[in-house]
Short mmCIF file of C-alpha atoms in Angstrom, two decimals:
data_model
loop_
_atom_site.label_atom_id
_atom_site.label_comp_id
_atom_site.label_asym_id
_atom_site.label_seq_id
_atom_site.Cartn_x
_atom_site.Cartn_y
_atom_site.Cartn_z
CA MET B 1 15.83 29.13 -34.45
CA GLU B 2 15.40 25.36 -33.92
CA GLU B 3 18.64 25.23 -31.93
CA LYS B 4 17.42 28.11 -29.74
CA GLU B 5 14.11 26.37 -29.07
CA SER B 6 15.98 23.15 -28.28
CA ARG B 7 18.14 24.94 -25.71
CA LYS B 8 15.05 26.56 -24.22
CA GLY B 9 13.33 23.17 -23.88
CA ALA B 10 16.42 21.64 -22.32
CA MET B 11 16.67 24.51 -19.84
CA ALA B 12 13.01 24.14 -18.87
CA ALA B 13 13.44 20.42 -18.41
CA SER B 14 16.52 20.95 -16.28
CA GLU B 15 14.83 23.52 -14.05
CA SER B 16 11.90 21.21 -13.39
CA GLY B 17 14.12 18.21 -12.73
CA GLY B 18 13.37 16.73 -16.12
CA LYS B 19 10.21 16.14 -18.09
CA ILE B 20 7.82 13.26 -18.46
CA THR B 21 9.09 11.05 -21.28
CA TYR B 22 7.38 8.10 -22.91
CA PHE B 23 10.26 5.96 -21.70
CA VAL B 24 9.57 6.87 -18.07
CA VAL B 25 5.82 6.42 -18.46
CA ALA B 26 6.18 2.99 -20.05
CA SER B 27 8.69 1.84 -17.43
CA CYS B 28 6.63 3.09 -14.50
CA VAL B 29 3.37 1.64 -15.83
CA MET B 30 5.00 -1.75 -16.16
CA ALA B 31 6.58 -1.59 -12.70
CA ALA B 32 3.34 -0.39 -11.13
CA MET B 33 1.76 -3.73 -12.08
CA GLY B 34 3.24 -4.75 -8.73
CA GLY B 35 0.46 -2.66 -7.22
CA VAL B 36 -2.16 -4.44 -9.32
CA ILE B 37 -1.20 -7.86 -7.95
CA PHE B 38 -1.32 -6.54 -4.38
CA GLY B 39 -4.70 -4.87 -4.87
CA TYR B 40 -6.14 -7.88 -6.66
CA ASP B 41 -5.13 -10.18 -3.82
CA ILE B 42 -6.69 -7.90 -1.18
CA GLY B 43 -9.95 -7.73 -3.12
CA VAL B 44 -10.20 -11.35 -4.17
CA SER B 45 -9.58 -12.84 -0.71
CA GLY B 46 -12.43 -10.87 0.87
CA GLY B 47 -14.77 -11.75 -2.00
CA VAL B 48 -14.24 -15.49 -2.06
CA MET B 49 -14.73 -15.60 1.72
CA SER B 50 -18.33 -14.58 1.15
CA MET B 51 -18.94 -17.25 -1.52
CA GLY B 52 -20.92 -20.24 -0.28
CA PRO B 53 -19.24 -22.91 -2.48
CA PHE B 54 -15.78 -21.78 -1.33
CA LEU B 55 -16.77 -21.90 2.33
CA GLU B 56 -18.52 -25.24 1.92
CA ILE B 57 -15.34 -26.89 0.57
CA PHE B 58 -12.67 -25.35 2.80
CA PHE B 59 -14.50 -23.95 5.84
CA PRO B 60 -17.63 -26.08 6.35
CA LYS B 61 -18.19 -24.89 9.92
CA VAL B 62 -18.40 -21.28 8.77
CA TYR B 63 -20.68 -22.32 5.90
CA LYS B 64 -22.98 -24.11 8.34
CA LEU B 65 -23.17 -21.02 10.55
CA GLN B 66 -23.91 -18.92 7.48
CA GLU B 67 -26.86 -21.11 6.57
CA GLU B 68 -28.14 -21.11 10.14
CA ASP B 69 -27.84 -17.33 10.23
CA ARG B 70 -30.56 -17.00 7.64
CA ILE B 71 -32.98 -18.55 10.11
CA ARG B 72 -31.65 -16.52 13.02
CA ARG B 73 -32.23 -13.24 11.20
CA SER B 74 -35.92 -13.96 11.02
CA HIS B 75 -35.92 -14.06 14.83
CA ASN B 76 -33.96 -10.81 15.20
CA ASN B 77 -30.86 -12.62 16.46
CA LYS B 78 -27.75 -10.41 16.63
CA ASN B 79 -25.17 -13.16 16.44
CA HIS B 80 -24.52 -12.41 12.77
CA TYR B 81 -21.63 -10.21 13.93
CA CYS B 82 -19.84 -13.40 14.97
CA LEU B 83 -20.65 -15.32 11.81
CA PHE B 84 -17.14 -15.12 10.32
CA ASN B 85 -15.23 -15.31 13.61
CA SER B 86 -13.10 -18.28 12.54
CA GLN B 87 -9.35 -18.33 13.12
CA LEU B 88 -8.90 -20.85 10.31
CA LEU B 89 -10.73 -18.56 7.93
CA THR B 90 -8.71 -15.50 8.95
CA SER B 91 -5.53 -17.58 8.59
CA PHE B 92 -6.42 -17.94 4.92
CA THR B 93 -6.29 -14.16 4.59
CA SER B 94 -3.47 -13.30 6.94
CA SER B 95 -1.01 -16.07 6.06
CA LEU B 96 0.06 -13.98 3.07
CA TYR B 97 1.43 -11.31 5.38
CA VAL B 98 3.60 -13.73 7.34
CA SER B 99 5.56 -14.76 4.25
CA GLY B 100 5.38 -11.19 2.95
CA PHE B 101 7.08 -9.95 6.12
CA ILE B 102 9.99 -12.37 5.68
CA ALA B 103 10.23 -11.81 1.93
CA THR B 104 10.43 -8.03 2.16
CA LEU B 105 13.38 -8.25 4.58
CA LEU B 106 15.17 -10.59 2.15
CA ALA B 107 14.25 -8.28 -0.72
CA SER B 108 16.27 -5.49 0.86
CA SER B 109 19.54 -7.30 0.17
CA VAL B 110 18.50 -8.16 -3.38
CA THR B 111 17.39 -4.60 -4.11
CA ARG B 112 20.51 -3.06 -2.62
CA SER B 113 23.06 -5.47 -4.12
CA TRP B 114 21.49 -6.41 -7.45
CA GLY B 115 19.06 -3.58 -8.16
CA ARG B 116 15.35 -2.84 -8.16
CA LYS B 117 14.65 -4.79 -11.36
CA PRO B 118 15.57 -8.30 -10.03
CA SER B 119 13.33 -7.84 -6.99
CA ILE B 120 10.40 -6.88 -9.19
CA PHE B 121 10.99 -9.96 -11.36
CA LEU B 122 11.19 -12.32 -8.37
CA GLY B 123 7.99 -10.85 -6.99
CA GLY B 124 6.17 -11.55 -10.24
CA VAL B 125 7.41 -15.14 -10.42
CA ALA B 126 6.37 -15.98 -6.85
CA PHE B 127 2.95 -14.40 -7.26
CA LEU B 128 2.41 -16.27 -10.52
CA ALA B 129 3.14 -19.58 -8.79
CA GLY B 130 0.85 -18.74 -5.89
CA SER B 131 -2.08 -17.81 -8.12
CA ALA B 132 -1.78 -21.08 -10.06
CA LEU B 133 -1.73 -23.14 -6.86
CA GLY B 134 -4.61 -21.21 -5.33
CA GLY B 135 -6.87 -21.67 -8.32
CA SER B 136 -6.27 -25.43 -8.28
CA ALA B 137 -6.37 -25.93 -4.49
CA GLN B 138 -8.03 -29.12 -3.24
CA ASN B 139 -7.66 -28.59 0.51
CA VAL B 140 -6.88 -25.93 3.09
CA ALA B 141 -3.16 -26.81 3.13
CA MET B 142 -2.82 -26.12 -0.62
CA LEU B 143 -4.81 -22.93 -0.16
CA ILE B 144 -2.55 -21.59 2.59
CA ILE B 145 0.66 -22.62 0.76
CA ALA B 146 -0.64 -20.66 -2.22
CA ARG B 147 -1.20 -17.66 0.06
CA LEU B 148 2.34 -17.96 1.37
CA LEU B 149 3.72 -17.87 -2.19
CA LEU B 150 1.54 -14.87 -2.95
CA GLY B 151 3.02 -13.24 0.15
CA VAL B 152 6.55 -13.74 -1.17
CA GLY B 153 5.50 -12.06 -4.42
CA VAL B 154 3.85 -9.15 -2.67
CA GLY B 155 6.81 -8.78 -0.28
CA PHE B 156 9.33 -8.40 -3.09
CA ALA B 157 7.06 -6.17 -5.19
CA ASN B 158 6.03 -3.83 -2.37
CA GLN B 159 9.66 -3.39 -1.32
CA SER B 160 11.03 -2.59 -4.78
CA VAL B 161 8.27 -0.99 -6.86
CA PRO B 162 7.75 2.18 -4.74
CA LEU B 163 11.52 2.77 -4.77
CA TYR B 164 11.65 2.23 -8.52
CA LEU B 165 8.85 4.73 -9.17
CA SER B 166 10.30 7.42 -6.89
CA GLU B 167 13.77 7.14 -8.41
CA MET B 168 12.56 7.13 -12.02
CA ALA B 169 10.28 10.14 -11.59
CA PRO B 170 11.38 13.78 -12.02
CA ALA B 171 11.10 15.71 -8.74
CA ARG B 172 8.26 17.84 -10.08
CA TYR B 173 6.10 14.80 -10.88
CA ARG B 174 7.32 12.34 -8.25
CA GLY B 175 4.13 12.51 -6.24
CA ALA B 176 1.90 11.81 -9.22
CA ILE B 177 4.04 8.95 -10.57
CA SER B 178 4.57 7.33 -7.17
CA ASN B 179 0.87 7.59 -6.40
CA GLY B 180 0.42 5.44 -9.47
CA PHE B 181 1.35 2.51 -7.24
CA GLN B 182 -1.72 3.07 -5.05
CA LEU B 183 -3.81 3.70 -8.17
CA CYS B 184 -2.75 0.29 -9.44
CA ILE B 185 -3.59 -1.22 -6.05
CA GLY B 186 -7.04 0.31 -6.49
CA ILE B 187 -7.34 -1.00 -10.04
CA GLY B 188 -6.35 -4.47 -8.85
CA PHE B 189 -8.85 -4.26 -5.99
CA LEU B 190 -11.58 -3.08 -8.36
CA THR B 191 -10.78 -5.82 -10.87
CA ALA B 192 -10.98 -8.44 -8.13
CA ASN B 193 -14.35 -7.13 -6.96
CA PHE B 194 -15.73 -7.20 -10.49
CA THR B 195 -14.36 -10.71 -11.02
CA ASN B 196 -15.88 -11.91 -7.76
CA TYR B 197 -19.25 -10.37 -8.63
CA GLU B 198 -19.34 -12.20 -11.96
CA THR B 199 -17.90 -15.55 -10.84
CA GLN B 200 -20.27 -15.92 -7.88
CA LYS B 201 -23.08 -16.21 -10.45
CA ILE B 202 -21.66 -19.49 -11.80
CA LYS B 203 -24.17 -22.10 -10.64
CA GLU B 204 -21.71 -24.98 -10.78
CA GLY B 205 -19.88 -23.42 -7.82
CA TYR B 206 -16.35 -23.17 -9.24
CA GLY B 207 -16.37 -19.39 -9.62
CA TRP B 208 -13.98 -18.93 -6.71
CA ARG B 209 -11.33 -20.90 -8.64
CA ILE B 210 -11.55 -18.43 -11.51
CA SER B 211 -11.29 -15.53 -9.08
CA LEU B 212 -8.12 -16.89 -7.47
CA ALA B 213 -6.49 -18.06 -10.71
CA THR B 214 -7.11 -14.77 -12.54
CA ALA B 215 -4.37 -13.24 -10.35
CA ALA B 216 -1.98 -14.93 -12.78
CA VAL B 217 -2.81 -12.35 -15.46
CA PRO B 218 -1.23 -9.27 -13.81
CA ALA B 219 1.51 -11.50 -12.35
CA SER B 220 2.46 -12.67 -15.86
CA ILE B 221 2.54 -9.09 -17.14
CA LEU B 222 4.77 -8.01 -14.25
CA THR B 223 7.11 -10.99 -14.65
CA LEU B 224 7.59 -10.58 -18.39
CA GLY B 225 7.70 -6.79 -18.18
CA ALA B 226 10.42 -6.89 -15.53
CA LEU B 227 12.74 -8.52 -18.06
CA PHE B 228 12.63 -5.36 -20.18
CA LEU B 229 12.61 -2.71 -17.46
CA PRO B 230 15.61 -0.36 -17.29
CA GLU B 231 17.42 -0.01 -13.97
CA THR B 232 17.17 3.33 -12.16
CA PRO B 233 20.20 5.68 -12.24
CA ASN B 234 20.28 5.60 -8.42
CA SER B 235 20.51 1.82 -8.43
CA ILE B 236 23.13 1.78 -11.20
CA ILE B 237 25.45 3.94 -9.13
CA GLN B 238 24.71 2.05 -5.92
CA THR B 239 25.27 -1.42 -7.38
CA THR B 240 27.98 -0.82 -10.01
CA GLY B 241 29.44 2.62 -9.36
CA ASP B 242 29.30 3.26 -13.14
CA VAL B 243 28.70 7.02 -13.25
CA HIS B 244 28.82 7.18 -17.07
CA LYS B 245 26.12 4.52 -17.42
CA ALA B 246 23.98 6.32 -14.84
CA GLU B 247 24.42 9.59 -16.73
CA LEU B 248 23.26 7.99 -19.98
CA MET B 249 20.20 6.59 -18.25
CA LEU B 250 19.45 9.96 -16.64
CA ARG B 251 19.56 11.66 -20.02
CA ARG B 252 17.18 9.10 -21.45
CA ILE B 253 14.59 9.21 -18.68
CA ARG B 254 14.74 13.00 -18.18
CA GLY B 255 14.60 13.86 -21.86
CA THR B 256 17.51 16.31 -21.65
CA ASN B 257 21.32 16.28 -21.74
CA ASP B 258 21.52 18.74 -18.85
CA VAL B 259 21.50 16.28 -15.97
CA GLN B 260 24.74 17.24 -14.24
CA ASP B 261 23.10 18.65 -11.10
CA GLU B 262 20.99 15.55 -10.51
CA LEU B 263 23.92 13.29 -11.35
CA ALA B 264 26.08 15.15 -8.85
CA ASP B 265 23.41 14.60 -6.18
CA LEU B 266 23.38 10.87 -6.94
CA VAL B 267 27.14 10.57 -6.81
CA GLU B 268 27.26 12.54 -3.57
CA ALA B 269 24.56 10.35 -2.04
CA SER B 270 26.37 7.18 -3.08
CA SER B 271 29.61 8.43 -1.54
CA GLU B 272 28.03 9.04 1.87
CA PRO B 273 29.49 6.94 4.71
CA ASN B 274 28.05 3.43 4.72
CA SER B 275 26.22 4.01 1.41
CA ASN B 276 27.69 0.83 0.01
CA ALA B 277 27.88 -1.08 3.28
CA ARG B 278 26.35 -4.49 3.31
CA HIS B 279 24.70 -4.07 6.70
CA GLY B 280 21.87 -1.77 5.69
CA PHE B 281 19.68 -2.49 8.71
CA LEU B 282 22.51 -1.77 11.14
CA ASN B 283 23.19 1.53 9.39
CA LEU B 284 19.53 2.42 9.81
CA LEU B 285 19.94 2.25 13.60
CA GLN B 286 22.51 5.04 13.63
CA THR B 287 21.49 8.22 15.45
CA ARG B 288 21.79 10.29 12.28
CA TYR B 289 18.82 8.40 10.77
CA ARG B 290 16.52 8.66 13.79
CA PRO B 291 13.83 10.80 12.04
CA GLU B 292 13.72 8.48 9.02
CA LEU B 293 13.55 5.37 11.23
CA ALA B 294 10.68 6.85 13.23
CA MET B 295 8.70 7.48 10.03
CA ALA B 296 9.58 4.03 8.66
CA PHE B 297 7.63 2.63 11.62
CA ALA B 298 4.95 5.29 12.09
CA ILE B 299 3.63 5.70 8.53
CA PRO B 300 2.87 2.03 7.76
CA PHE B 301 1.49 1.53 11.28
CA PHE B 302 -0.86 4.47 10.89
CA GLN B 303 -1.85 3.34 7.40
CA GLN B 304 -3.02 0.00 8.74
CA VAL B 305 -4.91 1.36 11.76
CA THR B 306 -6.97 3.70 9.61
CA GLY B 307 -9.36 0.75 9.53
CA ILE B 308 -9.08 0.36 5.77
CA ASN B 309 -8.66 -3.39 6.08
CA VAL B 310 -12.04 -3.65 7.77
CA VAL B 311 -13.32 -2.53 4.37
CA ALA B 312 -10.68 -4.07 2.10
CA PHE B 313 -10.67 -7.60 3.57
CA TYR B 314 -14.13 -7.81 5.04
CA ALA B 315 -16.30 -5.43 2.99
CA PRO B 316 -18.40 -8.27 1.54
CA VAL B 317 -18.65 -9.77 5.03
CA LEU B 318 -19.52 -6.37 6.51
CA PHE B 319 -22.23 -5.73 3.93
CA ARG B 320 -23.69 -9.18 4.56
CA THR B 321 -23.66 -8.33 8.26
CA VAL B 322 -25.75 -5.21 7.63
CA GLY B 323 -28.35 -7.11 5.66
CA PHE B 324 -27.25 -7.61 2.05
CA GLY B 325 -27.19 -10.99 0.35
CA GLU B 326 -24.13 -12.50 -1.34
CA SER B 327 -24.69 -10.73 -4.66
CA GLY B 328 -25.64 -7.43 -3.04
CA SER B 329 -22.62 -7.43 -0.75
CA LEU B 330 -20.24 -8.01 -3.67
CA MET B 331 -21.93 -5.27 -5.72
CA SER B 332 -21.60 -2.83 -2.79
CA THR B 333 -17.92 -3.71 -2.52
CA LEU B 334 -17.52 -3.12 -6.25
CA VAL B 335 -19.07 0.34 -5.94
CA SER B 336 -16.76 1.29 -3.05
CA GLY B 337 -13.81 0.01 -5.11
CA ILE B 338 -14.73 2.32 -7.99
CA VAL B 339 -14.92 5.27 -5.59
CA GLY B 340 -11.52 4.43 -4.09
CA THR B 341 -9.81 4.12 -7.47
CA ALA B 342 -11.30 7.41 -8.71
CA SER B 343 -10.17 9.25 -5.57
CA THR B 344 -6.63 7.90 -5.93
CA PHE B 345 -6.54 9.16 -9.51
CA LEU B 346 -7.61 12.58 -8.23
CA SER B 347 -4.78 12.44 -5.70
CA MET B 348 -2.30 11.86 -8.55
CA LEU B 349 -3.47 15.09 -10.18
CA VAL B 350 -3.17 17.34 -7.12
CA VAL B 351 -0.48 15.87 -4.83
CA ASP B 352 2.37 17.82 -6.43
CA ARG B 353 0.33 21.03 -6.35
CA ILE B 354 -1.20 21.17 -2.89
CA GLY B 355 1.30 18.94 -1.11
CA ARG B 356 1.28 15.76 0.96
CA LYS B 357 0.28 17.23 4.32
CA THR B 358 -2.84 18.93 2.98
CA LEU B 359 -4.10 15.63 1.57
CA PHE B 360 -3.30 13.88 4.85
CA LEU B 361 -5.39 16.49 6.71
CA VAL B 362 -8.41 16.48 4.40
CA GLY B 363 -8.49 12.70 4.05
CA GLY B 364 -8.04 12.16 7.78
CA LEU B 365 -10.96 14.41 8.71
CA GLN B 366 -13.13 12.74 6.07
CA MET B 367 -12.32 9.22 7.30
CA LEU B 368 -12.86 10.18 10.94
CA ALA B 369 -16.30 11.68 10.30
CA SER B 370 -17.54 8.76 8.19
CA GLN B 371 -16.34 6.12 10.67
CA VAL B 372 -18.04 7.82 13.60
CA ILE B 373 -21.31 8.17 11.68
CA ILE B 374 -21.21 4.53 10.51
CA GLY B 375 -20.76 3.42 14.12
CA VAL B 376 -23.65 5.60 15.31
CA ILE B 377 -25.99 4.39 12.54
CA ILE B 378 -25.32 0.73 13.31
CA MET B 379 -25.75 1.30 17.05
CA VAL B 380 -29.06 3.16 16.58
CA ALA B 381 -30.35 0.61 14.09
CA GLU B 382 -29.51 -2.30 16.38
CA ALA B 383 -31.14 -0.60 19.36
CA HIS B 384 -34.43 -0.04 17.55
CA ASP B 385 -34.81 -3.00 15.21
CA GLY B 386 -32.61 -5.75 16.57
CA VAL B 387 -31.11 -6.17 13.06
CA ILE B 388 -29.90 -3.75 10.42
CA GLY B 389 -32.73 -2.60 8.15
CA GLU B 390 -32.39 -2.00 4.43
CA ARG B 391 -32.37 1.80 4.75
CA TYR B 392 -29.54 1.63 7.26
CA GLY B 393 -27.67 -0.79 5.02
CA TYR B 394 -27.69 1.68 2.13
CA ALA B 395 -26.60 4.51 4.43
CA VAL B 396 -23.64 2.38 5.52
CA VAL B 397 -22.71 1.76 1.85
CA VAL B 398 -22.70 5.51 1.14
CA LEU B 399 -20.60 6.28 4.20
CA VAL B 400 -18.16 3.48 3.37
CA CYS B 401 -17.73 5.12 -0.03
CA VAL B 402 -17.05 8.47 1.66
CA TYR B 403 -14.50 6.76 3.90
CA VAL B 404 -12.85 4.93 0.99
CA ALA B 405 -12.61 8.20 -0.97
CA GLY B 406 -10.84 9.86 1.97
CA PHE B 407 -8.38 7.00 2.21
CA GLY B 408 -7.97 6.92 -1.57
CA TRP B 409 -6.52 10.42 -1.80
CA SER B 410 -4.63 10.47 1.49
CA TRP B 411 -3.30 7.51 3.46
CA GLY B 412 -3.72 5.09 0.57
CA PRO B 413 -1.26 6.59 -1.92
CA LEU B 414 0.73 8.74 0.51
CA GLY B 415 1.41 5.77 2.76
CA TRP B 416 3.56 4.41 -0.09
CA LEU B 417 4.76 7.69 -1.60
CA VAL B 418 6.18 9.40 1.50
CA PRO B 419 8.36 6.49 2.74
CA SER B 420 9.76 5.95 -0.76
CA GLU B 421 11.02 9.54 -0.96
CA ILE B 422 12.22 10.46 2.55
CA PHE B 423 15.10 7.99 2.91
CA PRO B 424 18.70 8.80 1.81
CA LEU B 425 20.17 6.49 -0.83
CA GLU B 426 22.52 4.77 1.62
CA ILE B 427 19.63 3.41 3.73
CA ARG B 428 16.79 3.55 1.19
CA SER B 429 16.54 -0.17 0.47
CA ALA B 430 16.74 -1.23 4.13
CA ALA B 431 14.35 1.50 5.29
CA GLN B 432 11.81 0.62 2.61
CA SER B 433 11.99 -3.02 3.76
CA VAL B 434 11.31 -1.91 7.32
CA THR B 435 8.35 0.14 6.11
CA VAL B 436 6.83 -2.78 4.19
CA ALA B 437 7.62 -5.26 6.99
CA VAL B 438 5.89 -3.06 9.57
CA SER B 439 2.94 -2.77 7.19
CA PHE B 440 2.74 -6.55 6.89
CA VAL B 441 2.97 -7.07 10.66
CA PHE B 442 0.06 -4.78 11.38
CA THR B 443 -1.93 -5.94 8.36
CA PHE B 444 -1.61 -9.45 9.78
CA ALA B 445 -2.68 -8.21 13.22
CA VAL B 446 -5.68 -6.39 11.77
CA ALA B 447 -6.73 -9.36 9.63
CA GLN B 448 -6.57 -11.66 12.65
CA SER B 449 -8.30 -9.26 15.04
CA VAL B 450 -11.15 -7.80 12.98
CA PRO B 451 -13.52 -10.83 13.10
CA PRO B 452 -13.30 -11.29 16.91
CA MET B 453 -13.41 -7.50 17.43
CA LEU B 454 -16.48 -7.22 15.19
CA CYS B 455 -18.04 -10.08 17.16
CA LYS B 456 -17.31 -8.50 20.55
CA PHE B 457 -17.49 -4.74 19.94
CA GLN B 458 -19.90 -4.73 16.98
CA ALA B 459 -20.36 -1.07 15.97
CA GLY B 460 -17.68 -0.02 18.46
CA ILE B 461 -14.97 -1.22 16.08
CA PHE B 462 -15.53 1.90 13.98
CA PHE B 463 -14.94 4.17 16.98
CA PHE B 464 -11.75 2.27 17.75
CA TYR B 465 -10.26 2.93 14.32
CA GLY B 466 -11.73 6.44 14.24
CA GLY B 467 -9.69 7.26 17.34
CA TRP B 468 -6.52 6.16 15.58
CA VAL B 469 -7.37 8.32 12.55
CA ALA B 470 -7.61 11.35 14.84
CA VAL B 471 -4.20 10.57 16.37
CA MET B 472 -2.43 10.06 13.04
CA THR B 473 -3.93 13.18 11.46
CA VAL B 474 -2.47 15.34 14.23
CA ALA B 475 0.86 13.46 14.27
CA VAL B 476 1.49 13.91 10.54
CA GLN B 477 0.81 17.64 10.70
CA LEU B 478 3.29 18.02 13.57
CA PHE B 479 6.14 15.68 12.69
CA LEU B 480 6.27 15.14 8.91
CA PRO B 481 8.05 17.74 6.72
CA GLU B 482 6.49 18.66 3.38
CA THR B 483 8.37 17.00 0.48
CA LYS B 484 6.48 18.55 -2.43
CA ASN B 485 8.75 19.29 -5.44
CA VAL B 486 11.94 18.54 -3.49
CA PRO B 487 14.52 16.42 -5.41
CA ILE B 488 14.68 12.97 -3.87
CA GLU B 489 18.38 13.22 -2.88
CA LYS B 490 17.70 16.61 -1.21
CA VAL B 491 14.80 15.46 0.97
CA ALA B 492 17.17 14.45 3.79
CA GLY B 493 17.98 18.14 4.37
CA LEU B 494 14.36 18.85 5.34
CA TRP B 495 14.79 17.13 8.70
CA GLU B 496 17.43 19.68 9.72
CA LYS B 497 14.92 22.52 9.17
CA HIS B 498 12.04 20.81 10.99
CA TRP B 499 10.91 22.34 14.30
CA PHE B 500 11.21 19.02 16.18
CA TRP B 501 13.65 16.85 14.25
CA GLY B 502 15.94 19.82 13.68
CA LYS B 503 16.69 19.97 17.39
CA LEU B 504 17.79 16.34 17.39
CA THR B 505 19.86 16.93 14.27
CA ARG B 506 21.65 19.92 15.80
CA LYS B 507 22.23 18.00 19.03
CA ARG B 508 23.67 15.10 17.02
CA ASP B 509 25.96 17.43 15.07
CA CYS B 510 27.23 18.97 18.32
CA GLN B 511 27.96 15.51 19.75
CA GLU B 512 29.80 14.46 16.58
CA THR B 513 31.83 17.69 16.62
CA THR B 514 32.76 17.17 20.29
CA SER B 515 33.73 13.56 19.54
CA VAL B 516 35.98 14.63 16.67
CA SER B 517 37.61 17.36 18.81
CA SER B 518 38.37 14.83 21.52
#
């Protein structure tokens, strides 16, 4: 009887692509700490920029304008939109993404040649060094060097962790496990907001140092944890070609001995032309990978022009702009962070049931509506009062939470999940690097452009990003195939069945056939 039940359990596990084992959960939780360090950095940088003692030491001109703004508000002056329009200040935020861009391209070679685990470890080490330097910074140069080191850490982690999660997860639960990366980003963001809210109360004025240095906690966990992480079966085959070792790892992470079908898919993927070539980026330019290359650019670009970084980087600044004080702005940011984390957790529960495209649609419509209404409220309030009143300020907080919730269960997690699962093994590392690099480029552009745009366009900035949300919502519904419950090494076949990409695929096959015949 026990043997019969065992066979039945093994068969069920095999049919579902494996089951969730404690080994997989522990490994993925540890790897997902890479998301925590990214989220913490996003949250902490925006928070410390609203702290007076931090500005007074490193950005005295901005601090002076901030103090003068208190007087201006009493005279209904609208220049508070330009309060934080300082290129030096935005360089503090955006310098991370310059080094992150370079690091993620370098990480591709490490991930492809040495495995996912070494990249995760290097990311933790660099971030740990950056957090230590940031917390002890004495001048702007030290502060920006710290940000550059943090960028190296984020670059390596963002390139390798999503791949690690997608490859470790059974097909049936890949969406939920991979969305854990965005959940951890949300947890890191929320932790940073809470830390900022508490440290800004320190009267001695050194609270910002605690906020920046606390990033060392998740970085230490990631660094030490990476030493004990197992390598993914996909990476084992790609880097060593040891099929037996990969089979043993598959059995352990799937919780069943019946892994031959998945193992065969891995071996087949690794034997594809150019799968072991050392020029991953050149392979990505081949015609056969045109759909994947298009998505490697489009998805991270769209994720950044949702306008989320207006909230993520400058939420405390935005809330101060609409009338809250330092403490109130940080509390409002904390509330929106809680909403975002909760919505991402909800996405984990439903993404493998209702699919990726449904969440993209619902979240897109929700973000579009809230952005338009926020813009209208600020425009109406400015037209009648000259400054934002308290009632309008609270309305903006509620709508920001609605917006953050929409992002939290759509473009937030899916912007990392979908790219990590749509690339074939032979180009996966290079394509993921392109995805992260594109993300860093446009994150840098957004971080640099938001303060001057807010100064010039004021409420119009929300209509600008709302227009992009409308475009991306339609584009995803038309051009992205649904990957729900599809084994990761079978996703490539979806492009051939797609109404648009299928035509290119068939045209390519005809050209290749003609070439061979010649």
